[in-house]
PDB file of C-alpha atoms and ligand atoms in Angstrom:
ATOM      1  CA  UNK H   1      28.885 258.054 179.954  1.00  0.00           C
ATOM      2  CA  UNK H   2      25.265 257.181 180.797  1.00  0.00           C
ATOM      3  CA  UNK H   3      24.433 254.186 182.300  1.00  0.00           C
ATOM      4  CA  UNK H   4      21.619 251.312 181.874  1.00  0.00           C
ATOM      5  CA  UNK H   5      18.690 252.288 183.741  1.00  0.00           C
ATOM      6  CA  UNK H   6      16.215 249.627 183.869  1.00  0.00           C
ATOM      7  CA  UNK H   7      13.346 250.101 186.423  1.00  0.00           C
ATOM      8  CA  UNK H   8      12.656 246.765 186.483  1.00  0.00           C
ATOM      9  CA  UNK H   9      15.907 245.174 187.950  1.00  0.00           C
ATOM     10  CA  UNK H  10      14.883 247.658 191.306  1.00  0.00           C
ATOM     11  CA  UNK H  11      12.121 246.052 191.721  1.00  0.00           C
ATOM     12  CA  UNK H  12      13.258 242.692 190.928  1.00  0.00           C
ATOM     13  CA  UNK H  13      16.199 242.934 193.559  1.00  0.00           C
ATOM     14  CA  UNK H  14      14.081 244.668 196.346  1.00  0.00           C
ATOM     15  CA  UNK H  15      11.932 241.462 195.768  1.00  0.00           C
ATOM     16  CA  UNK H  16      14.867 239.020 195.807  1.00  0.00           C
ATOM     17  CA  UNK H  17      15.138 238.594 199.613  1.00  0.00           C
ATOM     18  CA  UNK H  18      11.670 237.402 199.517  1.00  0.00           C
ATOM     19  CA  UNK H  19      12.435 234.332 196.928  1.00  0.00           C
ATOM     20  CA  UNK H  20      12.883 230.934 198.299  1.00  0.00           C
ATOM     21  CA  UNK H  21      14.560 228.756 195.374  1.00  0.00           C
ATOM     22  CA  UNK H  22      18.015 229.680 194.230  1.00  0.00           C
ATOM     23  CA  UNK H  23      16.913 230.677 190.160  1.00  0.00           C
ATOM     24  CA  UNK H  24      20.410 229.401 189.209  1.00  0.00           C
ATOM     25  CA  UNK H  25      19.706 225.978 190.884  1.00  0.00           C
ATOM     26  CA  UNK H  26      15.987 225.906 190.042  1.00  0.00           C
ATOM     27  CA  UNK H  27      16.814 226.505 186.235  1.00  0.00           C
ATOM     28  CA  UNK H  28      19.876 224.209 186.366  1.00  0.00           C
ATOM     29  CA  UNK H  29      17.386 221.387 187.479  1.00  0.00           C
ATOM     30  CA  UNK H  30      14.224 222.363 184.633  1.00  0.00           C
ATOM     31  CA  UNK H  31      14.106 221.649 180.669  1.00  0.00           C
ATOM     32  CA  UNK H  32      16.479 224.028 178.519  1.00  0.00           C
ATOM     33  CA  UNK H  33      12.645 225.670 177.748  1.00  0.00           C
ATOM     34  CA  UNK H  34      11.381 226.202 181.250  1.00  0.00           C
ATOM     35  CA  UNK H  35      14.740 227.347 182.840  1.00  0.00           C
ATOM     36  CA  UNK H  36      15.987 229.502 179.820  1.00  0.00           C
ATOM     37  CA  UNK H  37      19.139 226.928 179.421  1.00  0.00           C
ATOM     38  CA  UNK H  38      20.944 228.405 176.055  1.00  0.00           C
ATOM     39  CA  UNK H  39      23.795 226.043 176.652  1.00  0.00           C
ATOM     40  CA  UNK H  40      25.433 223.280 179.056  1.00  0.00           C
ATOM     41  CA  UNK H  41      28.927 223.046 179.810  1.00  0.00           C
ATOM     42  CA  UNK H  42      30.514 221.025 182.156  1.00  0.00           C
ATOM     43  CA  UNK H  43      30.653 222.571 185.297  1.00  0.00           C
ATOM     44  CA  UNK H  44      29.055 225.682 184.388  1.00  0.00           C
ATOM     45  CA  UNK H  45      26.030 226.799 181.918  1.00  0.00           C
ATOM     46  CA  UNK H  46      24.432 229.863 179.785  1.00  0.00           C
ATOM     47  CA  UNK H  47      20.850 231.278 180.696  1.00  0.00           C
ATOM     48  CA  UNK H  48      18.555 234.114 179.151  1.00  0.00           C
ATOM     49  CA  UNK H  49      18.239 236.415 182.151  1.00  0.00           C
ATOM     50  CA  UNK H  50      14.467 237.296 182.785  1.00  0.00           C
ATOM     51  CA  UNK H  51      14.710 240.739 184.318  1.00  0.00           C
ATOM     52  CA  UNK H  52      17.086 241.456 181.259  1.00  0.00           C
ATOM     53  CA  UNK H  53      19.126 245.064 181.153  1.00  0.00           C
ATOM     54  CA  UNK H  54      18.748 244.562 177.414  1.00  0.00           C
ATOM     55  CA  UNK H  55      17.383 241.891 174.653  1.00  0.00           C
ATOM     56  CA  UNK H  56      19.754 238.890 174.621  1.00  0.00           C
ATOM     57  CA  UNK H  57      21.047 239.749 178.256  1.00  0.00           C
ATOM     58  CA  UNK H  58      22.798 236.005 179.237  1.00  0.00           C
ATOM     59  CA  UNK H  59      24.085 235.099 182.629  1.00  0.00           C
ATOM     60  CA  UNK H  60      26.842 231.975 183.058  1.00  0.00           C
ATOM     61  CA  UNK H  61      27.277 230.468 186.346  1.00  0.00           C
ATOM     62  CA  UNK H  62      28.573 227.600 187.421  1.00  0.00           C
ATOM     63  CA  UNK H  63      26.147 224.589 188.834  1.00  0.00           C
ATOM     64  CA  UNK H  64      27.298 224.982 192.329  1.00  0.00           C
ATOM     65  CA  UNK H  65      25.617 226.650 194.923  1.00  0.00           C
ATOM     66  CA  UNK H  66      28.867 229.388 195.714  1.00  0.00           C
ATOM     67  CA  UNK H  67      27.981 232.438 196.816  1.00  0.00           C
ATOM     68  CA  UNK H  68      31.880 233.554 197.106  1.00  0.00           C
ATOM     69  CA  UNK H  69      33.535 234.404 193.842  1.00  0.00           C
ATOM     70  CA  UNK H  70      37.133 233.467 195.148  1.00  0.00           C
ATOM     71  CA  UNK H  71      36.012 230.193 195.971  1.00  0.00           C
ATOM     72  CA  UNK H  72      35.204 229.046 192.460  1.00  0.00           C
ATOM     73  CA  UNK H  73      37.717 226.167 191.659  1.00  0.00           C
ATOM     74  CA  UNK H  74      40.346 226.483 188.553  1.00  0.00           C
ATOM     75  CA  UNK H  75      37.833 224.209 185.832  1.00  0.00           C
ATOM     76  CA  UNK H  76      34.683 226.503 186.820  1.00  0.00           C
ATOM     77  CA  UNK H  77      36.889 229.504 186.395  1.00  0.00           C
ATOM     78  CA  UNK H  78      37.940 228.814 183.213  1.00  0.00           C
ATOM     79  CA  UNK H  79      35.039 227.406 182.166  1.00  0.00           C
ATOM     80  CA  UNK H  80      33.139 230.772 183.010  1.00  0.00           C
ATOM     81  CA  UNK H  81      35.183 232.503 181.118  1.00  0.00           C
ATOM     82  CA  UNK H  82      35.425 230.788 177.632  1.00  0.00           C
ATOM     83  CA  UNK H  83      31.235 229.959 177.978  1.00  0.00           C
ATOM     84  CA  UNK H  84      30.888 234.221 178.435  1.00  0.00           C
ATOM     85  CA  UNK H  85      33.717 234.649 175.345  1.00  0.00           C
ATOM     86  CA  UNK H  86      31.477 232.286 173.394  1.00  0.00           C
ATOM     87  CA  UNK H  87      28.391 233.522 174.168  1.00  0.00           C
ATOM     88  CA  UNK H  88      29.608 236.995 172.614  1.00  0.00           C
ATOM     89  CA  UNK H  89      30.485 235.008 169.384  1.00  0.00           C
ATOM     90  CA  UNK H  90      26.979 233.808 169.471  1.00  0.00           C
ATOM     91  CA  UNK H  91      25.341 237.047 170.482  1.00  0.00           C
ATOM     92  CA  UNK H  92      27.157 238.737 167.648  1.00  0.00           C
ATOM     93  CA  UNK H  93      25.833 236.124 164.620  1.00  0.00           C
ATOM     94  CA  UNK H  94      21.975 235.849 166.116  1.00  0.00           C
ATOM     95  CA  UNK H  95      21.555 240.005 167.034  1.00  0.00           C
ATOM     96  CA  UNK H  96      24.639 241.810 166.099  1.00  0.00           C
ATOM     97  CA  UNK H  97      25.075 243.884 169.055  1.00  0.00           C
ATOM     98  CA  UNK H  98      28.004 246.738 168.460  1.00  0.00           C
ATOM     99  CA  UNK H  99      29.313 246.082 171.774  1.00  0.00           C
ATOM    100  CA  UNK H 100      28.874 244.058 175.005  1.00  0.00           C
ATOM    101  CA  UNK H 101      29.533 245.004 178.675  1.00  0.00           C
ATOM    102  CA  UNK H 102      30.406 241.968 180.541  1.00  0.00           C
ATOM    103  CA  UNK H 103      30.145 241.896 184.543  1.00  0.00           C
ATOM    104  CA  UNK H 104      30.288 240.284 188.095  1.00  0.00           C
ATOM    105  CA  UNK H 105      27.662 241.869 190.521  1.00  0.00           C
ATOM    106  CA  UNK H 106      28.641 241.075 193.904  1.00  0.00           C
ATOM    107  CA  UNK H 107      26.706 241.995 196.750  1.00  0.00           C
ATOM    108  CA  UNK H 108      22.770 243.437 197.243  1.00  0.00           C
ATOM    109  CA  UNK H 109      24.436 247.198 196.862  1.00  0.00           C
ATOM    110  CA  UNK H 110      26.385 246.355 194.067  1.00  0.00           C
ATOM    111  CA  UNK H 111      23.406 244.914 191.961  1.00  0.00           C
ATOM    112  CA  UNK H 112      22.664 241.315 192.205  1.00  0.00           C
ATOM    113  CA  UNK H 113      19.761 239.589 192.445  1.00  0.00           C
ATOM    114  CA  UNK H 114      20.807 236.165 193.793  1.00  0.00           C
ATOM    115  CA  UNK H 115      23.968 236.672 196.124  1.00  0.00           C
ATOM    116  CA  UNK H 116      24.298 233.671 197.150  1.00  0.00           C
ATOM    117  CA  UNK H 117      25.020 232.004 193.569  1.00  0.00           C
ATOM    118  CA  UNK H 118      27.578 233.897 192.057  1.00  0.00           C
ATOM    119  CA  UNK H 119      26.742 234.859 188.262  1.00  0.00           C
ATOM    120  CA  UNK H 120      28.732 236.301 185.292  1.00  0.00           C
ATOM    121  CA  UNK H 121      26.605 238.563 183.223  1.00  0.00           C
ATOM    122  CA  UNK H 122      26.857 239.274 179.626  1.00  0.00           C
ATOM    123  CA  UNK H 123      25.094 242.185 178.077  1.00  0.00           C
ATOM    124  CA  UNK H 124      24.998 243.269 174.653  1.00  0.00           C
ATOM    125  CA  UNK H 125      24.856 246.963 173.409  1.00  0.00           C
ATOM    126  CA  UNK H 126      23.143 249.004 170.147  1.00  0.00           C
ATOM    127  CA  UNK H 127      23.756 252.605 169.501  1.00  0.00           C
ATOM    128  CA  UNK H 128      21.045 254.791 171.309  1.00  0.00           C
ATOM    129  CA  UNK H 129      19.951 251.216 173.843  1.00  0.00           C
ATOM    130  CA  UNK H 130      20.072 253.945 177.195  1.00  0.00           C
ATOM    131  CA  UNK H 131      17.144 255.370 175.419  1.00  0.00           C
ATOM    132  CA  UNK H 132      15.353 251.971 173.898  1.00  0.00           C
ATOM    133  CA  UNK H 133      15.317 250.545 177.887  1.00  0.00           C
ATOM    134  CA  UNK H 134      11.906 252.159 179.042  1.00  0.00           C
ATOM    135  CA  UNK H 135      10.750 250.337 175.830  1.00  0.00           C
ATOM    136  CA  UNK H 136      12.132 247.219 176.486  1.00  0.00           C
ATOM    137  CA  UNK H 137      10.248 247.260 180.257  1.00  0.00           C
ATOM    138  CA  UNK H 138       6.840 246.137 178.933  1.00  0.00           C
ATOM    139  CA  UNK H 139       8.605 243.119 177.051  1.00  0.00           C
ATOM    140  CA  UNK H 140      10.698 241.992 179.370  1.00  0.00           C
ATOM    141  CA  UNK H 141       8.254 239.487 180.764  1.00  0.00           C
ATOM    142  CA  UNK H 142       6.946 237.764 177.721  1.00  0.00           C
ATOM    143  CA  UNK H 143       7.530 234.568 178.002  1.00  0.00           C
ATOM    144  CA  UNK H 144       7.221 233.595 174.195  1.00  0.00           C
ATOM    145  CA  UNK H 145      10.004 236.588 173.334  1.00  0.00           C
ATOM    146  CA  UNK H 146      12.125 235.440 175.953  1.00  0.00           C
ATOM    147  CA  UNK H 147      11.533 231.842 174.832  1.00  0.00           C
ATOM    148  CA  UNK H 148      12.141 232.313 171.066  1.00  0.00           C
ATOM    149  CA  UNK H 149      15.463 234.238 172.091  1.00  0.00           C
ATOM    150  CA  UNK H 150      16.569 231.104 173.553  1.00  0.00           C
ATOM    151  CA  UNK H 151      16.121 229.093 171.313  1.00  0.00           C
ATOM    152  CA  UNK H 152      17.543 231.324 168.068  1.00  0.00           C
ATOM    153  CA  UNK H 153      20.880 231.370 170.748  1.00  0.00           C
ATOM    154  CA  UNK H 154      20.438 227.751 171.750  1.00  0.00           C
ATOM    155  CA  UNK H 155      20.533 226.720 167.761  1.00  0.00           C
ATOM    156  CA  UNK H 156      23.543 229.335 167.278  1.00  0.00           C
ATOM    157  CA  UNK H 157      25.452 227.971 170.083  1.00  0.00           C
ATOM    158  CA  UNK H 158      25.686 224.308 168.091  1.00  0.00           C
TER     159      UNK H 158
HETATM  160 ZN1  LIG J 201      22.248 228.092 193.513  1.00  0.00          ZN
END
């Protein structure tokens, strides 16, 4: 099986010690435009990752600052879970990916960014994406693509 290699994330996570503002708090706090907000739920939300492993790569997490997965309460939880199910749903009618891989990094080592805001991450998958990813590392920044993403997800969502 070959794995997602996206250059970007390495540098993006060496970086991360160096960030001040939790991005899960920060974006929480800004327009749906400015923080990438595809959805609000109640105790959790959806967000366009910017260092994405692929287009359409979402994040949920819950609006509290936890850093510990355990120590998520029973309504975040379950909240999580039905906002990543539904974002799958929505990923599927906007960009009909053939497949997702859905994931919890915890821990610098283990991939995340942020550690100290835990993050559910849902990615979805094409056919022949391992070899699209190089590709997708020059657009990846853009803040009009990433912006019109949202909002074709943000309308499918409703
Ligand atoms: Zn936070």
């Amino acid at each position: 099986m070959r794995q997602l290699w996206a250059p970007w994330r390495l540098e993006y996570i060496q970086s991360a010690d160096q960030q001040e503002a939790c991005i899960f708090c920060s974006a929480s706090g800004l327009e749906d435009e400015a923080g990438l907000v595809v959805h609000r739920g109640e105790h959790a939300f959806v967000l366009l990752n910017r260092y994405p492993y692929a287009s359409g790569h979402l994040m949920v997490a819950p609006y509290r600052h936890e850093g510990d997965l355990g120590a998520l309460v029973a309504d975040e939880a379950v909240e999580i879970h039905r906002l990543a199910a539904r974002a799958t749903d929505v990923l599927r009618k906007v960009m009909a990916p053939q497949g997702y891989n859905l994931g919890w990094n915890l821990g610098r080592i283990a991939g995340a960014g942020v550690v100290e805001h835990v993050h559910q991450h849902i990615v979805p998958r094409w056919a022949g994406d391992t070899n699209f990813m190089p590709v997708l590392a020059d657009v990846k920044v853009m803040p009009e693509a990433l912006e019109a993403t949202r909002r074709k997800l943000a309308e499918a969502w409703r």
